[in-house]
PDB file of C-alpha atoms in Angstrom:
ATOM      1  CA  UNK C   1      -3.325  -2.812  -4.797  1.00  0.00           C
ATOM      2  CA  UNK C   2      -1.341  -2.894  -1.224  1.00  0.00           C
ATOM      3  CA  UNK C   3       1.134   0.090  -0.926  1.00  0.00           C
ATOM      4  CA  UNK C   4       4.345  -0.609   1.249  1.00  0.00           C
ATOM      5  CA  UNK C   5       4.368   1.068   4.220  1.00  0.00           C
ATOM      6  CA  UNK C   6       8.322   2.182   3.501  1.00  0.00           C
ATOM      7  CA  UNK C   7       6.688   3.824   0.305  1.00  0.00           C
ATOM      8  CA  UNK C   8       3.960   5.635   2.139  1.00  0.00           C
ATOM      9  CA  UNK C   9       6.371   7.246   4.881  1.00  0.00           C
ATOM     10  CA  UNK C  10       8.653   8.456   2.078  1.00  0.00           C
ATOM     11  CA  UNK C  11       6.218   9.926  -0.061  1.00  0.00           C
ATOM     12  CA  UNK C  12       4.706  11.624   3.089  1.00  0.00           C
ATOM     13  CA  UNK C  13       8.214  13.105   3.922  1.00  0.00           C
ATOM     14  CA  UNK C  14       8.859  14.085   0.507  1.00  0.00           C
ATOM     15  CA  UNK C  15       5.921  14.790  -1.678  1.00  0.00           C
ATOM     16  CA  UNK C  16       8.059  15.990  -4.847  1.00  0.00           C
ATOM     17  CA  UNK C  17      10.855  13.803  -6.270  1.00  0.00           C
ATOM     18  CA  UNK C  18      10.773  11.096  -3.389  1.00  0.00           C
ATOM     19  CA  UNK C  19      13.720   9.065  -5.072  1.00  0.00           C
ATOM     20  CA  UNK C  20      15.491  11.585  -6.006  1.00  0.00           C
ATOM     21  CA  UNK C  21      15.854  13.096  -2.276  1.00  0.00           C
ATOM     22  CA  UNK C  22      16.088   9.196  -0.962  1.00  0.00           C
ATOM     23  CA  UNK C  23      18.588   8.666  -3.297  1.00  0.00           C
ATOM     24  CA  UNK C  24      20.528  12.364  -2.393  1.00  0.00           C
ATOM     25  CA  UNK C  25      20.340  11.386   1.473  1.00  0.00           C
ATOM     26  CA  UNK C  26      21.551   8.215   1.271  1.00  0.00           C
ATOM     27  CA  UNK C  27      23.778   8.481  -1.200  1.00  0.00           C
ATOM     28  CA  UNK C  28      21.824   5.762  -3.714  1.00  0.00           C
ATOM     29  CA  UNK C  29      20.654   5.481  -7.220  1.00  0.00           C
ATOM     30  CA  UNK C  30      17.706   7.159  -7.910  1.00  0.00           C
ATOM     31  CA  UNK C  31      16.588   3.908  -9.724  1.00  0.00           C
ATOM     32  CA  UNK C  32      17.650   1.711  -6.015  1.00  0.00           C
ATOM     33  CA  UNK C  33      15.605   4.528  -4.258  1.00  0.00           C
ATOM     34  CA  UNK C  34      12.845   3.790  -6.801  1.00  0.00           C
ATOM     35  CA  UNK C  35      12.704   0.403  -5.971  1.00  0.00           C
ATOM     36  CA  UNK C  36      12.918   0.553  -2.229  1.00  0.00           C
ATOM     37  CA  UNK C  37      10.046   3.522  -2.420  1.00  0.00           C
ATOM     38  CA  UNK C  38       7.783   1.444  -5.030  1.00  0.00           C
ATOM     39  CA  UNK C  39       8.466  -2.339  -2.737  1.00  0.00           C
ATOM     40  CA  UNK C  40      10.204  -3.909  -5.421  1.00  0.00           C
ATOM     41  CA  UNK C  41      13.066  -4.125  -2.931  1.00  0.00           C
ATOM     42  CA  UNK C  42      13.170  -3.917   0.658  1.00  0.00           C
ATOM     43  CA  UNK C  43      14.804  -1.168   2.369  1.00  0.00           C
ATOM     44  CA  UNK C  44      18.288  -0.650   2.676  1.00  0.00           C
ATOM     45  CA  UNK C  45      19.624   0.024   6.219  1.00  0.00           C
ATOM     46  CA  UNK C  46      20.683   3.068   5.359  1.00  0.00           C
ATOM     47  CA  UNK C  47      17.261   4.366   3.773  1.00  0.00           C
ATOM     48  CA  UNK C  48      15.497   2.862   7.406  1.00  0.00           C
ATOM     49  CA  UNK C  49      18.007   4.604   8.986  1.00  0.00           C
ATOM     50  CA  UNK C  50      17.313   8.487   6.455  1.00  0.00           C
ATOM     51  CA  UNK C  51      13.904   7.698   7.104  1.00  0.00           C
ATOM     52  CA  UNK C  52      14.308   7.032  11.028  1.00  0.00           C
ATOM     53  CA  UNK C  53      15.822  10.020  11.804  1.00  0.00           C
ATOM     54  CA  UNK C  54      13.693  12.248   9.764  1.00  0.00           C
ATOM     55  CA  UNK C  55      10.508  10.682  12.058  1.00  0.00           C
ATOM     56  CA  UNK C  56      12.382  10.844  15.359  1.00  0.00           C
ATOM     57  CA  UNK C  57      11.853  14.011  17.188  1.00  0.00           C
ATOM     58  CA  UNK C  58      14.859  15.978  17.205  1.00  0.00           C
ATOM     59  CA  UNK C  59      15.655  17.404  21.391  1.00  0.00           C
TER      60      UNK C  59
END
């Protein structure tokens, strides 16, 4: 079984209630966030920006 890279990164950032955390940060529904994490949908631009801002080192 292949796991989508976006979902793996999200699970690493937020190991508990991953979909809820992503949804709160993006402003989407928990269901939409869960679909993106599972790979059923491509991640939205907003979701990608949230994840990229979390993994980018702060100055």
